[in-house]
Short mmCIF file of C-alpha atoms in Angstrom, two decimals:
data_model
loop_
_atom_site.label_atom_id
_atom_site.label_comp_id
_atom_site.label_asym_id
_atom_site.label_seq_id
_atom_site.Cartn_x
_atom_site.Cartn_y
_atom_site.Cartn_z
CA MET A 144 -19.76 12.02 21.45
CA ASN A 145 -20.60 15.72 21.03
CA LYS A 146 -17.15 17.03 21.87
CA ALA A 147 -13.60 15.88 21.20
CA ASP A 148 -10.11 17.28 20.88
CA VAL A 149 -9.48 15.38 17.64
CA VAL A 150 -11.95 13.87 15.18
CA VAL A 151 -10.51 11.39 12.70
CA VAL A 152 -12.65 10.83 9.62
CA GLY A 153 -11.94 7.37 8.23
CA GLY A 154 -11.05 4.18 10.10
CA GLY A 155 -8.44 2.70 7.78
CA LEU A 156 -4.78 2.25 8.70
CA ALA A 157 -4.00 5.97 8.39
CA GLY A 158 -7.00 6.93 10.51
CA LEU A 159 -6.25 4.35 13.20
CA THR A 160 -2.59 5.38 13.32
CA ALA A 161 -3.50 9.06 13.65
CA ALA A 162 -6.02 8.28 16.40
CA ILE A 163 -3.52 6.27 18.42
CA TYR A 164 -0.85 8.95 18.34
CA ALA A 165 -3.37 11.68 19.12
CA ALA A 166 -4.58 9.68 22.12
CA LYS A 167 -1.00 9.02 23.23
CA ALA A 168 -0.60 12.81 23.34
CA GLY A 169 -3.56 13.05 25.71
CA LYS A 170 -6.16 14.13 23.14
CA ARG A 171 -9.76 13.01 23.47
CA THR A 172 -10.15 11.32 20.10
CA ILE A 173 -13.04 9.96 18.05
CA VAL A 174 -12.78 7.90 14.85
CA ILE A 175 -15.77 8.08 12.50
CA GLU A 176 -16.03 5.33 9.88
CA LYS A 177 -18.83 5.11 7.30
CA GLN A 178 -18.56 1.32 6.92
CA ASP A 179 -19.73 -1.17 9.52
CA ARG A 180 -16.17 -2.23 10.36
CA LEU A 181 -12.77 -0.62 10.63
CA GLY A 182 -9.81 -1.18 8.35
CA GLY A 183 -10.69 0.30 4.97
CA ARG A 184 -8.72 -1.53 2.31
CA ALA A 185 -6.89 -3.50 5.01
CA ILE A 186 -9.92 -5.61 5.97
CA THR A 187 -9.82 -9.38 5.57
CA ASN A 188 -12.73 -11.46 4.28
CA LYS A 189 -13.01 -15.01 5.61
CA LYS A 190 -14.57 -17.41 3.12
CA GLU A 191 -14.99 -21.12 3.88
CA GLY A 192 -12.01 -21.07 6.22
CA ALA A 193 -9.72 -19.04 3.91
CA TYR A 194 -8.53 -15.54 4.81
CA PHE A 195 -8.60 -13.21 1.80
CA ASN A 196 -7.19 -9.69 1.93
CA LEU A 197 -8.46 -7.10 -0.54
CA GLY A 198 -5.72 -8.02 -2.96
CA GLY A 199 -2.12 -8.92 -2.22
CA HIS A 200 -0.84 -7.30 0.97
CA ALA A 201 2.77 -7.52 2.11
CA LEU A 202 4.44 -5.56 4.90
CA TYR A 203 7.86 -4.24 3.86
CA GLN A 204 10.64 -3.07 6.18
CA GLY A 205 9.51 0.55 5.96
CA ASP A 206 7.74 3.18 8.04
CA ALA A 207 4.63 1.09 8.69
CA HIS A 208 6.59 -1.89 9.99
CA GLU A 209 8.63 0.40 12.24
CA THR A 210 5.48 2.16 13.46
CA PHE A 211 3.61 -1.05 14.24
CA ARG A 212 6.61 -2.44 16.12
CA GLU A 213 6.90 0.81 18.07
CA LEU A 214 3.26 0.45 19.09
CA GLY A 215 3.89 -3.06 20.36
CA LEU A 216 1.86 -4.95 17.75
CA ARG A 217 2.59 -8.68 17.45
CA LEU A 218 2.68 -8.77 13.63
CA SER A 219 2.30 -12.53 13.60
CA GLY A 220 3.58 -14.01 10.35
CA LYS A 221 6.75 -14.95 8.50
CA GLN A 222 8.96 -13.83 5.67
CA PRO A 223 8.37 -15.82 2.46
CA SER A 224 11.07 -17.47 0.43
CA ILE A 225 12.33 -15.35 -2.44
CA ASP A 226 12.68 -18.17 -4.97
CA ALA A 227 10.87 -16.67 -7.94
CA TYR A 228 10.04 -17.15 -11.59
CA GLY A 229 9.73 -14.60 -14.36
CA LEU A 230 6.94 -14.93 -16.90
CA TRP A 231 8.38 -14.07 -20.32
CA LYS A 232 6.80 -14.92 -23.69
CA GLY A 233 4.45 -17.45 -22.14
CA ARG A 234 7.16 -19.39 -20.31
CA LEU A 235 8.39 -19.50 -16.73
CA ASN A 236 12.08 -18.90 -16.16
CA THR A 237 14.11 -18.66 -12.97
CA LEU A 238 14.16 -15.03 -11.87
CA PRO A 239 17.45 -13.73 -10.44
CA THR A 240 16.76 -12.93 -6.78
CA ASP A 241 20.05 -14.10 -5.23
CA VAL A 242 23.53 -15.18 -6.33
CA LYS A 243 22.52 -18.78 -7.09
CA SER A 244 19.48 -17.85 -9.19
CA LEU A 245 21.41 -15.04 -10.88
CA PHE A 246 23.87 -17.53 -12.35
CA ALA A 247 21.15 -20.11 -13.10
CA THR A 248 18.64 -17.90 -14.92
CA PRO A 249 18.44 -18.26 -18.71
CA LEU A 250 16.81 -14.83 -18.96
CA LEU A 251 20.11 -12.91 -18.92
CA SER A 252 23.37 -13.03 -20.79
CA TRP A 253 26.62 -13.02 -18.81
CA ARG A 254 26.89 -9.31 -19.46
CA GLY A 255 23.34 -8.83 -18.21
CA LYS A 256 24.00 -10.89 -15.10
CA THR A 257 27.00 -8.76 -14.28
CA GLU A 258 25.03 -5.55 -14.76
CA LEU A 259 22.13 -6.75 -12.58
CA ALA A 260 24.50 -7.94 -9.84
CA SER A 261 26.15 -4.51 -9.84
CA LEU A 262 22.76 -2.78 -9.63
CA LEU A 263 21.62 -4.87 -6.66
CA MET A 264 24.87 -4.14 -4.82
CA LYS A 265 24.51 -0.40 -5.40
CA LEU A 266 20.83 -0.31 -4.54
CA GLY A 267 21.33 -1.05 -0.86
CA LYS A 268 23.44 2.10 -0.33
CA MET A 269 21.70 4.33 -2.86
CA ASP A 270 20.35 7.73 -1.82
CA THR A 271 17.04 7.34 -3.62
CA ARG A 272 15.90 10.91 -2.86
CA ARG A 273 18.18 12.12 -5.65
CA TYR A 274 15.70 10.64 -8.11
CA ASP A 275 12.45 12.13 -6.80
CA ARG A 276 12.14 14.43 -9.82
CA ILE A 277 12.56 11.92 -12.62
CA SER A 278 10.37 9.01 -13.69
CA VAL A 279 11.12 5.34 -13.20
CA ARG A 280 11.56 4.94 -16.94
CA GLU A 281 14.02 7.82 -17.11
CA TRP A 282 16.06 6.31 -14.31
CA VAL A 283 16.11 2.82 -15.85
CA GLU A 284 17.01 4.07 -19.32
CA ALA A 285 19.82 6.24 -17.93
CA ASN A 286 21.33 3.61 -15.64
CA LEU A 287 20.87 0.23 -17.32
CA ARG A 288 22.12 -0.83 -20.74
CA ASP A 289 21.11 -4.47 -21.20
CA PRO A 290 17.54 -4.68 -22.61
CA MET A 291 16.63 -7.78 -20.58
CA VAL A 292 18.01 -6.28 -17.37
CA ARG A 293 15.74 -3.32 -18.05
CA HIS A 294 12.74 -5.63 -18.46
CA VAL A 295 13.51 -7.46 -15.20
CA CYS A 296 14.04 -4.17 -13.38
CA TYR A 297 10.75 -2.80 -14.70
CA SER A 298 9.00 -5.91 -13.38
CA LEU A 299 10.49 -5.49 -9.90
CA LEU A 300 9.73 -1.78 -9.75
CA ARG A 301 6.20 -2.31 -11.04
CA THR A 302 5.56 -4.77 -8.22
CA ALA A 303 7.02 -2.34 -5.67
CA SER A 304 4.73 0.48 -6.82
CA TYR A 305 1.65 -1.36 -8.23
CA VAL A 306 1.73 1.10 -11.16
CA ALA A 307 1.42 -0.46 -14.62
CA GLY A 308 3.01 2.35 -16.63
CA LEU A 309 6.38 3.58 -15.42
CA ASP A 310 6.59 6.94 -17.19
CA LEU A 311 4.68 8.65 -14.38
CA PRO A 312 5.94 7.38 -10.98
CA ALA A 313 8.82 9.31 -9.45
CA ALA A 314 11.83 6.99 -9.37
CA GLY A 315 13.04 7.88 -5.88
CA PRO A 316 10.08 6.53 -3.85
CA VAL A 317 9.81 3.37 -5.98
CA LEU A 318 13.53 2.63 -5.62
CA LYS A 319 13.19 3.19 -1.87
CA GLN A 320 10.31 0.72 -1.78
CA LEU A 321 12.46 -1.83 -3.59
CA GLN A 322 15.22 -1.22 -1.04
CA ASN A 323 12.74 -1.97 1.73
CA ALA A 324 11.53 -5.10 -0.03
CA LEU A 325 15.07 -6.46 -0.31
CA LYS A 326 15.38 -6.20 3.50
CA GLY A 327 12.52 -8.66 3.88
CA VAL A 328 8.76 -8.86 3.41
CA LEU A 329 6.25 -10.07 5.99
CA TYR A 330 3.03 -11.95 5.22
CA LEU A 331 0.61 -11.70 8.15
CA ASP A 332 -1.23 -14.62 9.73
CA ARG A 333 -5.00 -14.47 9.17
CA GLY A 334 -4.54 -11.49 6.89
CA TRP A 335 -4.38 -7.77 7.57
CA GLY A 336 -7.66 -7.89 9.45
CA GLU A 337 -5.65 -9.12 12.44
CA LEU A 338 -3.46 -6.03 12.17
CA VAL A 339 -6.57 -3.84 12.12
CA GLU A 340 -7.88 -5.56 15.25
CA GLU A 341 -4.60 -4.97 17.05
CA LEU A 342 -4.67 -1.28 16.13
CA ARG A 343 -8.29 -1.00 17.25
CA GLY A 344 -7.43 -2.64 20.56
CA LYS A 345 -4.45 -0.35 21.08
CA ALA A 346 -6.60 2.69 20.31
CA SER A 347 -9.34 1.54 22.69
CA GLU A 348 -6.81 1.09 25.49
CA LEU A 349 -5.83 4.73 25.01
CA GLY A 350 -9.44 5.88 25.23
CA VAL A 351 -10.20 6.39 21.53
CA ARG A 352 -13.92 6.18 20.78
CA PHE A 353 -15.33 4.75 17.57
CA ALA A 354 -18.46 5.45 15.54
CA THR A 355 -19.03 3.00 12.69
CA ASN A 356 -21.85 3.13 10.14
CA ALA A 357 -21.59 6.90 10.56
CA LYS A 358 -21.07 9.19 7.62
CA VAL A 359 -19.45 12.62 7.92
CA VAL A 360 -21.03 15.17 5.57
CA SER A 361 -19.24 18.40 6.43
CA ILE A 362 -16.36 20.00 8.31
CA GLY A 363 -17.64 23.16 9.96
CA THR A 364 -15.26 26.13 10.05
CA LEU A 365 -15.31 29.63 11.47
CA ASP A 366 -12.77 32.41 10.85
CA GLY A 367 -10.52 30.00 8.96
CA ALA A 368 -10.39 27.28 11.62
CA VAL A 369 -12.12 23.95 12.32
CA GLN A 370 -15.13 24.26 14.64
CA HIS A 371 -17.05 21.00 14.32
CA VAL A 372 -17.66 17.82 12.32
CA LEU A 373 -21.21 17.18 11.11
CA CYS A 374 -22.57 13.68 10.47
CA GLN A 375 -25.40 12.64 8.17
CA ASP A 376 -27.68 11.78 11.07
CA GLY A 377 -27.37 15.33 12.40
CA THR A 378 -24.77 14.59 15.07
CA LYS A 379 -22.41 17.53 15.48
CA ILE A 380 -19.07 17.04 17.23
CA ASP A 381 -17.31 20.18 18.41
CA THR A 382 -13.56 19.96 17.89
CA ARG A 383 -10.45 22.01 17.19
CA TYR A 384 -8.79 19.39 15.04
CA ALA A 385 -10.03 17.15 12.24
CA VAL A 386 -7.90 14.58 10.42
CA LEU A 387 -9.34 13.54 7.06
CA ALA A 388 -8.08 10.00 6.50
CA THR A 389 -10.14 9.75 3.32
CA SER A 390 -9.47 9.97 -0.40
CA PRO A 391 -8.52 13.40 -1.80
CA ALA A 392 -11.89 13.59 -3.57
CA VAL A 393 -13.84 12.92 -0.36
CA ALA A 394 -11.69 15.36 1.61
CA HIS A 395 -12.47 18.03 -0.98
CA GLN A 396 -16.18 17.21 -0.81
CA LEU A 397 -16.36 17.52 2.98
CA VAL A 398 -14.91 21.00 3.25
CA PRO A 399 -16.96 24.11 2.36
CA PHE A 400 -15.07 26.47 0.08
CA ALA A 401 -12.58 23.68 -0.69
CA GLU A 402 -12.01 25.24 -4.13
CA GLN A 403 -10.17 28.08 -2.40
CA THR A 404 -7.84 25.67 -0.56
CA SER A 405 -5.02 23.28 -1.32
CA LEU A 406 -7.58 20.47 -1.30
CA ARG A 407 -8.49 21.46 -4.84
CA VAL A 408 -4.90 21.05 -6.04
CA TRP A 409 -4.51 17.74 -4.24
CA ARG A 410 -7.69 16.39 -5.78
CA GLU A 411 -6.86 17.59 -9.30
CA GLN A 412 -3.32 16.19 -9.32
CA ALA A 413 -4.31 12.80 -7.91
CA VAL A 414 -3.70 9.76 -10.12
CA GLU A 415 -5.54 6.69 -8.89
CA VAL A 416 -3.77 3.32 -8.98
CA THR A 417 -5.98 0.25 -9.47
CA ALA A 418 -5.54 -3.48 -9.87
CA ALA A 419 -7.60 -6.54 -10.68
CA CYS A 420 -7.14 -9.12 -7.91
CA LEU A 421 -7.88 -12.84 -7.94
CA ASP A 422 -7.47 -14.89 -4.76
CA VAL A 423 -7.92 -18.65 -4.71
CA ALA A 424 -7.75 -21.27 -1.97
CA LEU A 425 -6.44 -24.59 -3.30
CA ARG A 426 -6.45 -27.92 -1.46
CA ARG A 427 -2.93 -28.46 -2.78
CA LEU A 428 -0.55 -26.92 -5.28
CA PRO A 429 -0.18 -28.98 -8.47
CA ARG A 430 3.31 -27.46 -8.90
CA PRO A 431 4.60 -26.87 -5.34
CA LYS A 432 7.81 -25.12 -6.43
CA GLN A 433 6.03 -22.48 -8.53
CA GLN A 434 4.72 -20.16 -5.84
CA PHE A 435 6.12 -16.73 -6.69
CA VAL A 436 5.95 -15.26 -10.20
CA TYR A 437 6.70 -11.84 -11.66
CA GLY A 438 5.24 -10.92 -15.02
CA ILE A 439 8.01 -9.52 -17.21
CA ASP A 440 6.13 -8.90 -20.44
CA GLN A 441 2.73 -8.96 -18.68
CA THR A 442 1.66 -6.60 -15.90
CA VAL A 443 0.79 -9.47 -13.58
CA PHE A 444 2.08 -10.93 -10.33
CA LEU A 445 1.41 -14.19 -8.44
CA THR A 446 2.28 -15.15 -4.89
CA ASN A 447 1.31 -18.02 -2.62
CA GLN A 448 1.06 -16.17 0.67
CA SER A 449 0.41 -19.43 2.52
CA ARG A 450 4.06 -20.34 2.07
CA ALA A 451 4.78 -17.95 4.94
CA ALA A 452 1.50 -17.14 6.71
CA TYR A 453 -1.47 -18.92 8.29
CA LEU A 454 -4.26 -18.07 5.87
CA SER A 455 -6.54 -21.08 5.98
CA ASP A 456 -8.14 -23.05 8.81
CA ASP A 457 -8.07 -26.30 6.83
CA GLY A 458 -4.57 -26.11 5.34
CA ALA A 459 -5.58 -24.82 1.91
CA GLN A 460 -3.02 -22.79 -0.01
CA VAL A 461 -4.13 -19.18 -0.52
CA VAL A 462 -2.71 -17.86 -3.77
CA CYS A 463 -3.08 -14.22 -4.82
CA LEU A 464 -2.77 -12.90 -8.36
CA PHE A 465 -3.13 -9.37 -9.54
CA LYS A 466 -2.92 -7.35 -12.67
CA TYR A 467 -1.70 -3.77 -12.55
CA GLN A 468 -4.17 -1.69 -14.52
CA GLY A 469 -4.03 1.44 -16.63
CA LYS A 470 -6.82 3.95 -17.17
CA GLU A 471 -8.89 1.49 -19.16
CA SER A 472 -9.65 -2.06 -18.03
CA ASP A 473 -11.95 -4.91 -19.00
CA PRO A 474 -13.00 -6.99 -15.95
CA ASP A 475 -13.69 -10.14 -17.97
CA GLN A 476 -10.46 -9.87 -19.94
CA ASP A 477 -8.45 -9.23 -16.78
CA LEU A 478 -9.97 -12.31 -15.14
CA ARG A 479 -9.18 -14.45 -18.19
CA GLU A 480 -5.59 -13.21 -18.13
CA LEU A 481 -5.18 -13.95 -14.42
CA GLU A 482 -6.73 -17.40 -14.77
CA GLY A 483 -4.45 -18.01 -17.75
CA VAL A 484 -1.43 -17.22 -15.60
CA LEU A 485 -2.73 -19.64 -12.96
CA ASP A 486 -3.20 -22.30 -15.66
CA LEU A 487 0.46 -21.93 -16.56
CA VAL A 488 1.85 -21.76 -13.03
CA GLN A 489 -0.47 -24.29 -11.35
CA PRO A 490 -2.01 -26.46 -14.10
CA GLY A 491 -5.09 -28.30 -12.85
CA TRP A 492 -5.80 -25.71 -10.17
CA ARG A 493 -9.52 -25.74 -10.89
CA GLU A 494 -9.77 -29.32 -9.59
CA GLU A 495 -8.14 -28.21 -6.34
CA LEU A 496 -10.20 -25.02 -5.88
CA THR A 497 -12.24 -24.64 -2.68
CA VAL A 498 -13.15 -20.93 -2.83
CA LYS A 499 -12.11 -17.80 -4.68
CA GLN A 500 -12.48 -14.03 -4.59
CA TYR A 501 -12.26 -11.76 -7.64
CA LEU A 502 -12.02 -7.99 -7.30
CA PRO A 503 -12.14 -6.57 -10.85
CA ARG A 504 -10.95 -3.06 -10.02
CA ILE A 505 -9.80 -2.22 -6.53
CA THR A 506 -8.15 1.07 -5.58
CA VAL A 507 -4.59 0.37 -4.51
CA SER A 508 -3.75 4.02 -3.93
CA HIS A 509 -5.68 7.26 -4.45
CA ASP A 510 -2.45 9.02 -5.45
CA PHE A 511 1.33 8.66 -5.24
CA MET A 512 4.43 10.71 -5.89
CA HIS A 513 4.56 11.19 -9.65
CA VAL A 514 6.35 13.58 -11.98
CA ASN A 515 3.21 15.67 -12.62
CA ARG A 516 2.61 16.48 -8.97
CA ARG A 517 2.55 20.19 -8.17
CA GLU A 518 2.92 19.70 -4.42
CA ASN A 519 2.93 16.97 -1.80
CA PRO A 520 -0.33 16.94 0.20
CA GLY A 521 -0.48 17.83 3.89
CA PRO A 522 -0.07 17.22 6.65
CA ALA A 523 -2.03 20.44 7.26
CA VAL A 524 -4.48 22.16 4.96
CA PRO A 525 -2.78 25.56 5.18
CA GLU A 526 -5.89 27.65 4.61
CA ILE A 527 -7.87 26.08 7.48
CA GLY A 528 -6.45 25.93 10.98
CA GLY A 529 -6.74 22.52 12.63
CA LEU A 530 -7.51 20.61 9.42
CA TYR A 531 -5.22 17.75 8.36
CA VAL A 532 -5.07 14.99 5.76
CA ALA A 533 -3.64 11.48 6.04
CA GLY A 534 -3.57 8.43 3.83
CA GLU A 535 -1.42 6.58 1.32
CA TRP A 536 -2.04 9.46 -1.13
CA ALA A 537 -0.60 12.08 1.27
CA ALA A 538 2.91 10.80 0.54
CA HIS A 539 6.11 12.75 1.08
CA GLY A 540 8.43 10.11 -0.34
CA GLU A 541 6.73 6.95 0.92
CA LEU A 542 4.49 4.46 -0.88
CA LEU A 543 1.33 2.56 0.03
CA VAL A 544 0.97 1.61 3.73
CA ASP A 545 4.23 3.39 4.59
CA ALA A 546 2.69 6.61 3.28
CA ALA A 547 -0.47 5.94 5.30
CA THR A 548 1.35 5.64 8.63
CA ALA A 549 3.93 8.35 7.89
CA SER A 550 1.26 10.88 6.86
CA ALA A 551 -0.81 10.11 9.97
CA LYS A 552 2.17 10.77 12.22
CA ARG A 553 3.03 13.94 10.31
CA ALA A 554 -0.46 15.24 10.97
CA ILE A 555 -0.31 14.62 14.71
CA ARG A 556 3.25 15.90 14.95
CA HIS A 557 2.24 19.16 13.27
CA MET A 558 -0.77 19.46 15.57
CA LEU A 559 1.38 19.07 18.68
CA SER A 560 4.03 21.46 17.39
CA LEU A 561 1.48 24.26 17.22
CA GLU A 562 0.75 23.74 20.89
CA GLY A 563 4.44 23.57 21.80
CA LYS A 564 3.88 20.18 23.37
CA GLY A 565 6.82 18.43 21.77
CA ASN A 566 7.08 15.16 19.96
CA ILE A 567 5.98 11.96 21.70
CA LEU A 568 5.89 9.90 18.53
CA ASN A 569 9.13 8.08 19.26
CA GLY A 570 8.53 7.54 22.93
CA HIS A 571 10.22 10.72 24.18
CA ARG A 572 9.51 14.40 24.27
CA GLY A 573 11.34 17.01 22.30
CA ILE A 574 10.38 20.13 20.43
CA VAL A 575 9.31 19.32 16.86
#
């Protein structure tokens, strides 16, 4: 373990993806993870037969899905039904998600229905990159007239981005995420922990080595280039390349003289996205039809992921609720609000409860593309040769897990380009 071609710091989805592609390129690769298991925020906790992710996880038809398919992962699971309700002024109303529900919903006037139908038709062919420099709110206000259509659109875009306030997110990436969602969403059997295990197995087959319960404390450099990675227990791994699949704050902390590098800018501009998450396993659903709810005048969301995925060994229904948070949050108040939504959607749920998990403030994303960004992070730290960053925060137009996989591949692609080895990321070689 004292020498490697590539050291990946962090064993989440970005770190595992980077390790696999580095190993595919013939690099001796080590993944160092400070926790006792791999996966980061993609781990799954099993409680009394129920599989709970760390909050609601859904795999859209974006970069991550394409990457995992390319790697030959099974991705066992199904697409859920899109029959949905909108929570507006304390009442549930049919949410327009297809032609039938569009005409049936009482939320919109005929004029509003026509405007929303036109938007959904245009969205599929829209070049979303044109809107990378304006906020979601600016885009909505400029393109939609009907007030209720705006409210519904805000709800959909909030769910696509996980961001409560929509004055900050760049519209382009969020619209792209909504495009991907409309192509189909996958809920994974036994949670995302199964996905992590598949990635770990794929990495192991390629010769990647793992060190868990190991904490990196410093990236050693000499003459402006990576020389080694130092762990808390004194282990020093000599390497030319280090991929920091950590948060921007941790990446900054690990690098001496980080204040003189782009890591300082990336840390300072980062805007963390958090959510309160409540998962419950119910013996049965008191209201079987009410399984998918968007908050319209509340920043909440509810989905029964068991309607599409195997998430309980005894047939319980695993329902996930979350509240998109701002800078300030009250854990007790957030829980009361989420339980209140569950009271409305599934009255009597407490009598059916077998087990629950409440996460009062979980990090959804350490950063995202927003209008106050000065620059997009990575893949390389330009001031230090051989140093790279990866993670959902190192986005160049992607969101969430798509940004994690895309940034990991960017890092390895850049690494290989410096060696003139060509691009093997899509199964063929060619100069990058």
